[in-house]
């Protein structure tokens, strides 16, 4: 070759040399090579070429020359393909095999040397000419334009000229096929080389399989094998060296359009093509990167598509390609697979798999097409659109799973890379759980949901009903260089410093696939579906706020009514704002459509069931569920549970809370058992978890589980709570314990949060109260654990006092403000607006607190009915009596007229019913002398007239709420209070002036059981100390920590007090005796 030959020519010659070296694989009885993609990677040993008689395969050689004596080579032997040289001879390319050095190259055999076909009698050379012309649709006859089937033919004039020049018959043969293919692909300007070659490949492959299966002559099979080899070689040239065919290289792979076509289409990439191409990986190092580049092209082009575009062709192309393990291995090593600098917002466009997972009905502008004019859409239309949306998404998600499954099963390296990609998706999206999410800095909801659903399905094979593989989930994974990043995550019960120290100690050993997928799926739920659910909740709040804002804006329309220019600007601004509302509403409907997919949620709950059991096994160190839970849990721990990220439990809470509120019928009975066990276990041993709001989520699940559902009046969990052994034994104590804990949550909203949590606790208790076992359990609890029970009752009384007072005060405000605003013309504009705002605030306050009032009083009624003795203990009975007297005075006393408001049911305010329940509490405790005395001793609110007024109300305005027997008992109880008051006043008068040292320093009453506080050394009555410690565990004077067990009995003072009482009683009796003496 001349030194003057260009680099391009040298490259082309090198490629052609490879073409000659790619000998066909050996034939097998059942087809050309293996149809197994995995086997495609193994190239078959060369077989005997059809144009030689030697038994051994010769080394390849490219002969680029004239047919006569060699002359000076052309400067570019391919640029003038088919054009005469200066000496009149055409340049030809002969890609053949030659003999070893000791062998003489053979000329192309002429027609007389070809064997005849023994089967049909047709000469082999004629069959060869006919079959090759049909396969490659070329002709040596310039007058022939179509074949017998009407297919257009390509005239290869240069090949004809060569045959004429050599004196050969004008027939096609395997020996000149290479020249014919090159000329045909070059002259077909309207088609790309692959547009021409791929149909040829399919035809030659079909013919080859047919003839071999029909046991045709070996010579024919050899001809077809060579034709097939040459066709594939030129296909590879068309992919890797388009300039060989007069085409400029492009950033777009020549394979792209063909990968997007159906594999069965003539232009499509079929299984046989991929098998053959992959089998040449070891022979030609350019094929593998060319195919990987084609896959990258598919990904990049899909990144510009949405679900409204023709995205399926791209997805199906990847589904087809990942069926070939050697190619998957190469794809996984692409720089595009895991770009090192990709940000969360770039993952969907810059990673190879990103565009496939980005396809979703939640993509921009898609939601508006599913839900155009969302405000005016009927509910049925919205439902139909959501179902259509789910169907499209489910189909796509199945395709994604198929792709991922093939990647994972193809090669360990590829499996690790795809797990790394999933980890990249979750680790880069921690900001999706921020309080305020900037959508520009995180991946989309649709992308993350697709990841979550795919990982859920990867978990299905090991999630059997008997939990036989649950011990394969290794918690040590989190200390063994895990893929998921949990460094900055809040842990269940340790701080950041302790967490860093715990995870600094690594654990040796390999990570198994089950552990990898399990923990990745947990993280995906947290940053995927749970984050989207959070987005949905926030979106609903934002839409309400925006609607209210529109209403406020419209109130200013009158200001611009006489100014057309300003009015147009006003209308434009309003329209823009309304468009934003429509866009948000469309997105809301779309998100609901995705999240309310029953199949997806059922799969999610199946995974969460495994998480629940795994957590219970870890926290209890037992073989649950084979072994039952024993509560309370042992305080000793391995430390692993406390060091878990909070979201491990938060995901469970979020998933079940969403399903219970929206689609409770998807929860199975077996899932309910384990869910209830988890809730009770954590609430009963609440010290295992630090975050009170995480524990409150467990209460919310139990509460939501008691909501009435079709055919389940007690909800999904109600019947289970009534009979499950762990529930009847531990639920009530667990709820009461958490009722006490939420008094102080540490948040700035704790004062209001506790009422919401306690409201849910009340609902659960009401659901189970019919079960006698619970009432008996509570009675035993009140006697065995007095301090615990007294503290619970004290907080209950605090709540009743507060919410009743707030509610009734709000009604008084509503009444007074409404009266003032009846004549607004007499009030200045500013003052009127201020009063209207105050009225609105009072209405909101009354509505929220009244609901709490009704529930709290109802709970007090239930408890006092079952546990009268417990509620009349000295520590609490006086506070209870004071609270009842105060609220009775508000409801029936002189100020009761201020509670009259318009439409009281708007606030769930039913004063007669409320009064009836307060009377029930009096009646429940009326037989206890301690309670009667406490009511009579209330010097602030006890008024005998209030009891008489209540009787009158129930006999007139509220007839039917109380039976005659109850009213008679009430009247008798009123008389008992009167007599007790008289006796108590008399006893106080009998004592006369009480020495200050005998008085309790807080209540100023005479002490009966004086004790000394250990640090301040102040003497107080024991009952006063108990009452104080219920709300504050500190010495009221020194502020040192204090327990009731720490106080010191002041026996000497107690004896003096008792002596004082005896002395005064004796003096009173003596005086009475003197006055009773009469003259004898």
Coordinates of C-alpha atoms in Angstrom, one line a residue, residues 457-944:
X457 CA -41.4 -5.8 43.0
X458 CA -37.8 -6.8 43.3
X459 CA -38.6 -7.7 47.0
X460 CA -41.5 -9.9 46.1
X461 CA -39.5 -13.1 45.5
X462 CA -38.3 -13.2 49.1
X463 CA -41.4 -12.0 50.9
X464 CA -43.2 -15.2 51.5
X465 CA -46.1 -15.6 54.0
X466 CA -44.0 -17.7 56.4
X467 CA -41.1 -15.2 56.6
X468 CA -38.7 -18.0 55.8
X469 CA -36.1 -15.6 54.4
X470 CA -36.5 -12.8 56.8
X471 CA -33.3 -13.7 58.7
X472 CA -31.4 -13.0 55.5
X473 CA -32.1 -9.3 56.1
X474 CA -28.9 -8.4 57.9
X475 CA -29.0 -5.3 60.1
X476 CA -25.2 -5.4 60.0
X477 CA -25.5 -4.2 56.4
X478 CA -25.9 -0.7 57.8
X479 CA -22.4 -0.9 59.3
X480 CA -20.8 -2.6 56.3
X481 CA -20.4 0.3 53.8
X482 CA -24.1 0.4 52.8
X483 CA -25.3 1.8 49.6
X484 CA -27.9 4.0 51.3
X485 CA -26.6 7.1 53.0
X486 CA -28.0 7.3 56.6
X487 CA -25.3 9.4 58.2
X488 CA -27.4 12.5 58.7
X489 CA -30.7 10.8 59.2
X490 CA -32.3 11.2 62.6
X491 CA -32.1 7.9 64.6
X492 CA -34.8 6.3 66.6
X493 CA -33.3 6.8 70.0
X494 CA -29.7 8.1 69.9
X495 CA -28.3 11.5 69.0
X496 CA -25.9 12.4 66.1
X497 CA -22.7 11.9 68.2
X498 CA -23.8 8.5 69.4
X499 CA -24.9 7.6 65.9
X500 CA -21.5 8.5 64.4
X501 CA -19.7 6.5 67.0
X502 CA -22.0 3.5 66.5
X503 CA -21.6 3.4 62.7
X504 CA -17.9 4.1 62.9
X505 CA -17.4 0.5 63.9
X506 CA -17.7 -1.5 60.7
X507 CA -18.9 -5.1 60.4
X508 CA -16.9 -7.6 58.3
X509 CA -18.5 -9.8 55.7
X510 CA -20.3 -9.5 52.4
X511 CA -23.7 -8.0 51.8
X512 CA -26.3 -10.3 50.4
X513 CA -28.7 -9.2 47.7
X514 CA -31.8 -9.5 49.9
X515 CA -30.4 -7.0 52.4
X516 CA -29.3 -4.7 49.6
X517 CA -32.8 -4.6 48.0
X518 CA -34.6 -4.4 51.4
X519 CA -32.8 -1.4 52.6
X520 CA -32.9 0.3 49.2
X521 CA -36.6 -0.2 49.1
X522 CA -37.1 1.3 52.5
X523 CA -35.2 4.4 51.5
X524 CA -37.1 4.6 48.2
X525 CA -40.4 4.6 50.0
X526 CA -39.2 7.4 52.2
X527 CA -38.0 9.6 49.4
X528 CA -40.5 8.3 46.8
X529 CA -44.1 7.4 47.6
X530 CA -44.0 8.9 51.1
X531 CA -42.5 12.1 49.9
X532 CA -45.1 12.3 47.2
X533 CA -47.9 11.7 49.7
X534 CA -46.4 14.6 51.8
X535 CA -46.4 16.7 48.6
X536 CA -50.1 15.8 48.0
X537 CA -51.0 16.9 51.6
X538 CA -49.2 20.2 51.2
X539 CA -50.7 20.8 47.8
X540 CA -54.2 20.4 49.1
X541 CA -53.4 23.0 51.8
X542 CA -51.9 25.4 49.2
X543 CA -54.9 25.1 46.9
X544 CA -57.3 26.0 49.8
X545 CA -55.1 29.0 50.6
X546 CA -55.0 30.1 47.0
X547 CA -58.8 29.7 46.6
X548 CA -59.3 31.9 49.6
X549 CA -56.8 34.4 48.3
X550 CA -58.7 34.6 45.0
X551 CA -61.9 35.4 46.9
X552 CA -60.1 38.2 48.8
X553 CA -58.7 39.6 45.5
X554 CA -62.1 39.6 43.9
X555 CA -63.4 41.9 46.7
X556 CA -61.2 44.6 45.2
X557 CA -62.6 44.4 41.7
X558 CA -64.9 47.4 42.4
X559 CA -61.8 49.6 42.7
X560 CA -61.0 49.3 39.0
X561 CA -64.4 49.0 37.5
X562 CA -64.2 52.6 36.1
X563 CA -60.7 52.2 34.8
X564 CA -60.6 49.8 31.8
X565 CA -56.8 49.7 31.5
X566 CA -56.4 48.9 35.2
X567 CA -59.3 46.4 35.1
X568 CA -57.6 44.5 32.2
X569 CA -54.4 44.3 34.2
X570 CA -56.5 43.1 37.2
X571 CA -58.2 40.5 35.1
X572 CA -54.9 39.3 33.6
X573 CA -53.4 38.9 37.1
X574 CA -56.5 37.0 38.4
X575 CA -56.5 34.7 35.3
X576 CA -52.8 33.9 35.8
X577 CA -53.5 33.1 39.4
X578 CA -56.5 30.9 38.5
X579 CA -54.4 29.1 35.9
X580 CA -52.0 28.2 38.7
X581 CA -54.8 26.8 40.7
X582 CA -56.0 24.8 37.7
X583 CA -52.5 23.5 37.2
X584 CA -52.2 22.5 40.9
X585 CA -55.6 20.9 40.9
X586 CA -54.8 18.8 37.8
X587 CA -51.6 17.7 39.4
X588 CA -53.5 16.8 42.6
X589 CA -55.9 14.6 40.7
X590 CA -53.0 13.0 38.8
X591 CA -51.1 12.3 42.0
X592 CA -54.2 10.8 43.6
X593 CA -54.7 8.7 40.6
X594 CA -51.2 7.3 40.9
X595 CA -51.2 6.8 44.7
X596 CA -54.7 5.2 44.8
X597 CA -53.6 2.3 42.6
X598 CA -54.8 -0.7 44.6
X599 CA -52.2 -3.1 43.2
X600 CA -49.4 -0.7 43.9
X601 CA -50.6 -0.1 47.5
X602 CA -51.2 -3.8 48.1
X603 CA -47.6 -4.5 47.0
X604 CA -46.4 -1.6 49.2
X605 CA -48.2 -3.0 52.3
X606 CA -46.8 -6.4 51.6
X607 CA -43.3 -4.9 51.9
X608 CA -44.3 -2.9 55.0
X609 CA -45.5 -6.1 56.6
X610 CA -42.0 -7.5 56.2
X611 CA -40.6 -4.3 57.7
X612 CA -42.9 -4.6 60.7
X613 CA -42.0 -8.2 61.4
X614 CA -38.3 -7.4 60.9
X615 CA -38.5 -4.4 63.3
X616 CA -40.4 -6.5 65.9
X617 CA -37.8 -9.2 65.8
X618 CA -35.0 -6.6 66.2
X619 CA -36.5 -4.7 69.1
X620 CA -37.6 -7.8 71.0
X621 CA -34.7 -10.1 70.1
X622 CA -37.2 -12.9 69.6
X623 CA -38.1 -15.1 66.7
X624 CA -41.3 -13.3 66.0
X625 CA -43.9 -14.4 64.8
X626 CA -43.0 -17.9 65.8
X627 CA -42.6 -16.7 69.3
X628 CA -45.1 -14.3 70.9
X629 CA -44.2 -10.8 72.0
X630 CA -43.6 -10.4 75.7
X631 CA -44.3 -6.9 77.0
X632 CA -43.0 -4.6 78.3
X633 CA -39.8 -5.2 76.4
X634 CA -36.5 -5.8 78.2
X635 CA -34.7 -2.6 78.8
X636 CA -31.5 -4.2 77.5
X637 CA -30.8 -3.9 73.8
X638 CA -28.2 -4.7 71.2
X639 CA -28.2 -1.0 70.2
X640 CA -29.2 -1.7 66.6
X641 CA -32.8 -0.8 66.9
X642 CA -32.2 2.5 68.6
X643 CA -29.6 3.4 66.0
X644 CA -32.0 2.8 63.0
X645 CA -33.1 5.8 61.0
X646 CA -36.5 7.1 62.1
X647 CA -37.8 6.7 58.6
X648 CA -37.7 2.9 59.0
X649 CA -40.7 3.2 61.3
X650 CA -42.0 6.4 59.7
X651 CA -42.4 4.7 56.3
X652 CA -44.6 2.0 58.0
X653 CA -46.7 4.7 59.7
X654 CA -47.1 6.8 56.5
X655 CA -48.0 3.8 54.3
X656 CA -50.7 2.4 56.6
X657 CA -52.1 5.9 57.5
X658 CA -52.5 6.7 53.8
X659 CA -54.2 3.4 53.0
X660 CA -56.5 3.5 56.0
X661 CA -57.7 6.9 55.1
X662 CA -58.2 6.3 51.4
X663 CA -58.5 2.6 50.7
X664 CA -58.7 0.5 53.9
X665 CA -60.1 -2.6 52.1
X666 CA -56.7 -3.3 50.6
X667 CA -55.3 -4.3 54.1
X668 CA -55.4 -8.0 54.7
X669 CA -56.2 -9.6 58.1
X670 CA -52.7 -11.0 58.5
X671 CA -51.3 -7.5 58.0
X672 CA -53.7 -6.2 60.7
X673 CA -52.4 -8.6 63.3
X674 CA -48.8 -7.6 62.9
X675 CA -49.7 -3.9 62.6
X676 CA -51.6 -3.9 65.9
X677 CA -48.7 -5.8 67.5
X678 CA -46.2 -3.2 66.4
X679 CA -48.3 -0.3 67.6
X680 CA -48.9 -1.8 71.0
X681 CA -45.3 -2.9 71.4
X682 CA -43.8 0.5 70.7
X683 CA -46.4 2.4 72.7
X684 CA -46.1 0.0 75.7
X685 CA -42.3 0.3 75.6
X686 CA -42.2 3.9 74.4
X687 CA -38.8 4.6 75.9
X688 CA -37.4 2.7 72.8
X689 CA -38.2 5.7 70.6
X690 CA -37.4 9.3 71.2
X691 CA -39.7 11.2 68.8
X692 CA -43.2 11.6 70.3
X693 CA -44.7 12.5 67.0
X694 CA -43.4 9.2 65.5
X695 CA -45.2 7.4 68.3
X696 CA -48.3 9.5 67.8
X697 CA -48.4 8.1 64.2
X698 CA -48.9 4.7 65.7
X699 CA -51.9 6.1 67.7
X700 CA -53.2 7.6 64.4
X701 CA -53.0 4.2 62.7
X702 CA -55.1 2.6 65.5
X703 CA -57.5 5.5 65.5
X704 CA -57.9 5.3 61.7
X705 CA -58.4 1.5 62.1
X706 CA -61.5 2.1 64.2
X707 CA -63.3 4.3 61.6
X708 CA -66.5 2.6 60.4
X709 CA -66.1 0.9 57.0
X710 CA -68.5 -1.0 54.8
X711 CA -69.6 -4.2 56.7
X712 CA -67.2 -3.2 59.5
X713 CA -68.9 -0.9 62.0
X714 CA -65.8 -0.9 64.2
X715 CA -63.4 -0.3 61.3
X716 CA -60.6 -2.4 59.9
X717 CA -58.9 -2.9 63.3
X718 CA -61.8 -2.6 65.7
X719 CA -62.8 -6.2 66.0
X720 CA -59.1 -7.2 66.2
X721 CA -58.6 -4.8 69.1
X722 CA -61.6 -6.3 70.9
X723 CA -60.1 -9.9 71.0
X724 CA -56.4 -10.0 70.2
X725 CA -54.6 -11.2 73.4
X726 CA -51.8 -8.6 73.2
X727 CA -54.4 -5.9 72.8
X728 CA -56.6 -6.9 75.7
X729 CA -53.5 -7.3 77.9
X730 CA -51.5 -4.2 77.0
X731 CA -53.5 -1.7 74.8
X732 CA -55.2 0.3 77.5
X733 CA -52.1 0.8 79.5
X734 CA -50.1 1.7 76.4
X735 CA -52.7 4.4 75.4
X736 CA -52.8 5.8 78.9
X737 CA -49.0 5.9 79.1
X738 CA -48.8 7.8 75.9
X739 CA -51.6 10.1 77.0
X740 CA -49.3 11.1 79.8
X741 CA -46.2 11.4 77.6
X742 CA -47.6 13.8 75.1
X743 CA -48.1 16.4 77.8
X744 CA -44.6 17.5 76.9
X745 CA -43.5 16.8 73.3
X746 CA -40.7 19.4 73.2
X747 CA -42.2 21.2 70.1
X748 CA -43.4 24.7 70.2
X749 CA -46.9 23.5 69.2
X750 CA -47.0 20.8 72.0
X751 CA -49.9 22.5 73.8
X752 CA -52.2 22.1 70.9
X753 CA -50.7 18.9 69.5
X754 CA -51.5 17.0 72.7
X755 CA -55.2 17.6 72.3
X756 CA -55.2 16.1 68.8
X757 CA -53.4 13.1 70.0
X758 CA -55.6 12.6 73.0
X759 CA -58.7 13.0 70.9
X760 CA -57.5 10.0 68.9
X761 CA -56.8 8.0 72.1
X762 CA -60.3 8.7 73.3
X763 CA -61.8 7.3 70.1
X764 CA -59.8 4.1 70.4
X765 CA -60.9 3.7 74.0
X766 CA -64.5 4.3 73.1
X767 CA -64.2 1.6 70.4
X768 CA -63.0 -1.1 72.9
X769 CA -64.9 0.1 76.0
X770 CA -67.7 -2.4 75.4
X771 CA -65.3 -5.3 76.1
X772 CA -65.6 -6.0 79.9
X773 CA -62.0 -7.3 79.9
X774 CA -60.7 -3.8 79.3
X775 CA -62.8 -2.3 82.1
X776 CA -61.6 -5.0 84.6
X777 CA -58.1 -4.4 83.4
X778 CA -58.4 -0.7 84.1
X779 CA -59.8 -1.3 87.5
X780 CA -56.9 -3.5 88.5
X781 CA -54.5 -1.0 87.0
X782 CA -55.9 1.8 89.1
X783 CA -55.3 -0.2 92.3
X784 CA -52.0 -1.8 91.4
X785 CA -50.3 1.3 89.9
X786 CA -51.9 4.1 91.8
X787 CA -49.4 6.8 91.0
X788 CA -49.6 6.1 87.2
X789 CA -53.4 6.1 87.3
X790 CA -53.6 9.3 89.4
X791 CA -51.3 11.1 87.0
X792 CA -53.5 10.0 84.1
X793 CA -56.7 11.2 85.8
X794 CA -55.1 14.5 86.7
X795 CA -54.2 15.2 83.1
X796 CA -57.7 14.1 82.0
X797 CA -59.1 16.6 84.5
X798 CA -56.8 19.3 83.2
X799 CA -57.9 18.7 79.7
X800 CA -61.6 18.8 80.6
X801 CA -61.2 22.0 82.5
X802 CA -59.2 23.7 79.8
X803 CA -61.2 22.7 76.7
X804 CA -64.6 23.3 78.5
X805 CA -63.5 26.7 79.6
X806 CA -62.0 27.6 76.2
X807 CA -65.2 26.4 74.4
X808 CA -67.7 28.2 76.6
X809 CA -65.6 31.3 76.6
X810 CA -65.5 31.3 72.8
X811 CA -69.3 30.9 72.8
X812 CA -69.6 33.9 75.1
X813 CA -67.4 35.9 72.7
X814 CA -69.5 34.8 69.7
X815 CA -72.7 35.8 71.4
X816 CA -71.4 39.3 72.5
X817 CA -69.7 40.1 69.2
X818 CA -72.7 39.0 67.2
X819 CA -74.9 41.3 69.3
X820 CA -72.5 44.2 68.7
X821 CA -72.4 43.6 64.9
X822 CA -76.2 43.6 64.5
X823 CA -76.0 47.3 64.0
X824 CA -72.8 47.8 62.0
X825 CA -73.8 51.3 60.8
X826 CA -73.0 52.6 64.3
X827 CA -69.5 51.2 64.3
X828 CA -66.5 52.7 62.5
X829 CA -65.1 50.8 59.6
X830 CA -61.8 49.9 61.3
X831 CA -63.5 48.8 64.5
X832 CA -66.1 46.8 62.6
X833 CA -63.4 45.0 60.6
X834 CA -61.5 44.2 63.8
X835 CA -64.7 42.8 65.4
X836 CA -65.5 40.7 62.4
X837 CA -62.0 39.2 62.5
X838 CA -62.4 38.5 66.2
X839 CA -65.8 36.9 65.6
X840 CA -64.3 34.6 62.9
X841 CA -61.4 33.6 65.2
X842 CA -63.9 32.9 68.0
X843 CA -66.0 30.7 65.7
X844 CA -62.9 28.7 64.7
X845 CA -61.8 28.3 68.2
X846 CA -65.2 27.2 69.4
X847 CA -65.5 24.6 66.7
X848 CA -62.2 23.0 67.4
X849 CA -62.4 23.0 71.1
X850 CA -66.0 21.9 71.3
X851 CA -65.2 18.7 69.5
X852 CA -62.5 18.1 72.1
X853 CA -64.9 19.0 74.9
X854 CA -67.5 16.5 73.8
X855 CA -64.9 13.7 73.6
X856 CA -63.2 14.5 76.9
X857 CA -66.4 14.8 78.9
X858 CA -67.6 11.5 77.4
X859 CA -64.4 9.8 78.4
X860 CA -64.7 11.2 81.9
X861 CA -68.2 9.9 82.1
X862 CA -67.0 6.4 81.0
X863 CA -64.2 6.3 83.5
X864 CA -66.1 7.6 86.5
X865 CA -68.8 5.0 85.8
X866 CA -66.3 2.1 85.9
X867 CA -63.8 3.5 88.4
X868 CA -65.6 5.6 91.0
X869 CA -63.2 4.7 93.8
X870 CA -60.2 5.7 91.7
X871 CA -61.7 9.2 90.9
X872 CA -62.4 9.9 94.6
X873 CA -58.8 9.5 95.8
X874 CA -57.7 12.4 98.0
X875 CA -55.1 13.6 95.4
X876 CA -57.7 14.3 92.7
X877 CA -61.3 14.4 94.1
X878 CA -61.2 18.1 95.1
X879 CA -60.0 19.2 91.6
X880 CA -62.6 17.0 90.0
X881 CA -65.4 18.5 92.2
X882 CA -64.2 22.1 91.6
X883 CA -64.2 21.5 87.8
X884 CA -67.7 20.0 87.8
X885 CA -69.1 22.8 89.9
X886 CA -67.5 25.5 87.7
X887 CA -68.9 24.1 84.5
X888 CA -72.3 23.5 86.0
X889 CA -72.4 27.1 87.0
X890 CA -71.4 28.2 83.4
X891 CA -74.1 26.0 81.8
X892 CA -77.1 26.9 84.1
X893 CA -75.9 29.9 86.1
X894 CA -76.6 33.6 85.5
X895 CA -74.1 33.8 82.6
X896 CA -75.6 30.8 80.7
X897 CA -77.6 33.2 78.5
X898 CA -74.3 34.4 77.0
X899 CA -73.9 30.9 75.5
X900 CA -76.8 31.4 73.1
X901 CA -75.4 31.5 69.5
X902 CA -76.9 31.1 66.1
X903 CA -76.7 27.7 64.5
X904 CA -75.0 25.9 67.5
X905 CA -74.7 22.6 65.5
X906 CA -72.2 24.4 63.3
X907 CA -69.8 24.1 66.2
X908 CA -71.1 20.7 67.4
X909 CA -72.4 22.6 70.5
X910 CA -75.3 20.8 72.2
X911 CA -75.5 22.4 75.6
X912 CA -78.3 20.1 76.9
X913 CA -76.4 17.0 76.0
X914 CA -73.2 18.4 77.5
X915 CA -75.1 19.2 80.7
X916 CA -76.6 15.7 80.7
X917 CA -73.1 14.2 80.6
X918 CA -71.8 16.4 83.4
X919 CA -74.8 15.3 85.5
X920 CA -73.9 11.7 84.8
X921 CA -70.4 12.3 86.2
X922 CA -72.0 13.7 89.4
X923 CA -74.3 10.7 89.6
X924 CA -71.5 8.2 89.0
X925 CA -69.6 9.5 92.0
X926 CA -72.5 10.6 94.2
X927 CA -72.3 7.5 96.5
X928 CA -68.8 8.4 97.5
X929 CA -68.6 10.5 100.7
X930 CA -65.3 11.9 99.7
X931 CA -66.7 13.3 96.5
X932 CA -69.8 14.7 98.3
X933 CA -67.6 16.5 100.8
X934 CA -65.3 17.8 98.0
X935 CA -68.3 19.3 96.1
X936 CA -69.6 20.9 99.3
X937 CA -66.2 22.3 100.2
X938 CA -65.8 24.2 96.8
X939 CA -66.1 27.8 98.0
X940 CA -65.9 29.3 94.6
X941 CA -68.5 27.6 92.3
X942 CA -70.7 25.4 94.5
X943 CA -74.2 26.9 94.5
X944 CA -77.2 24.8 95.6

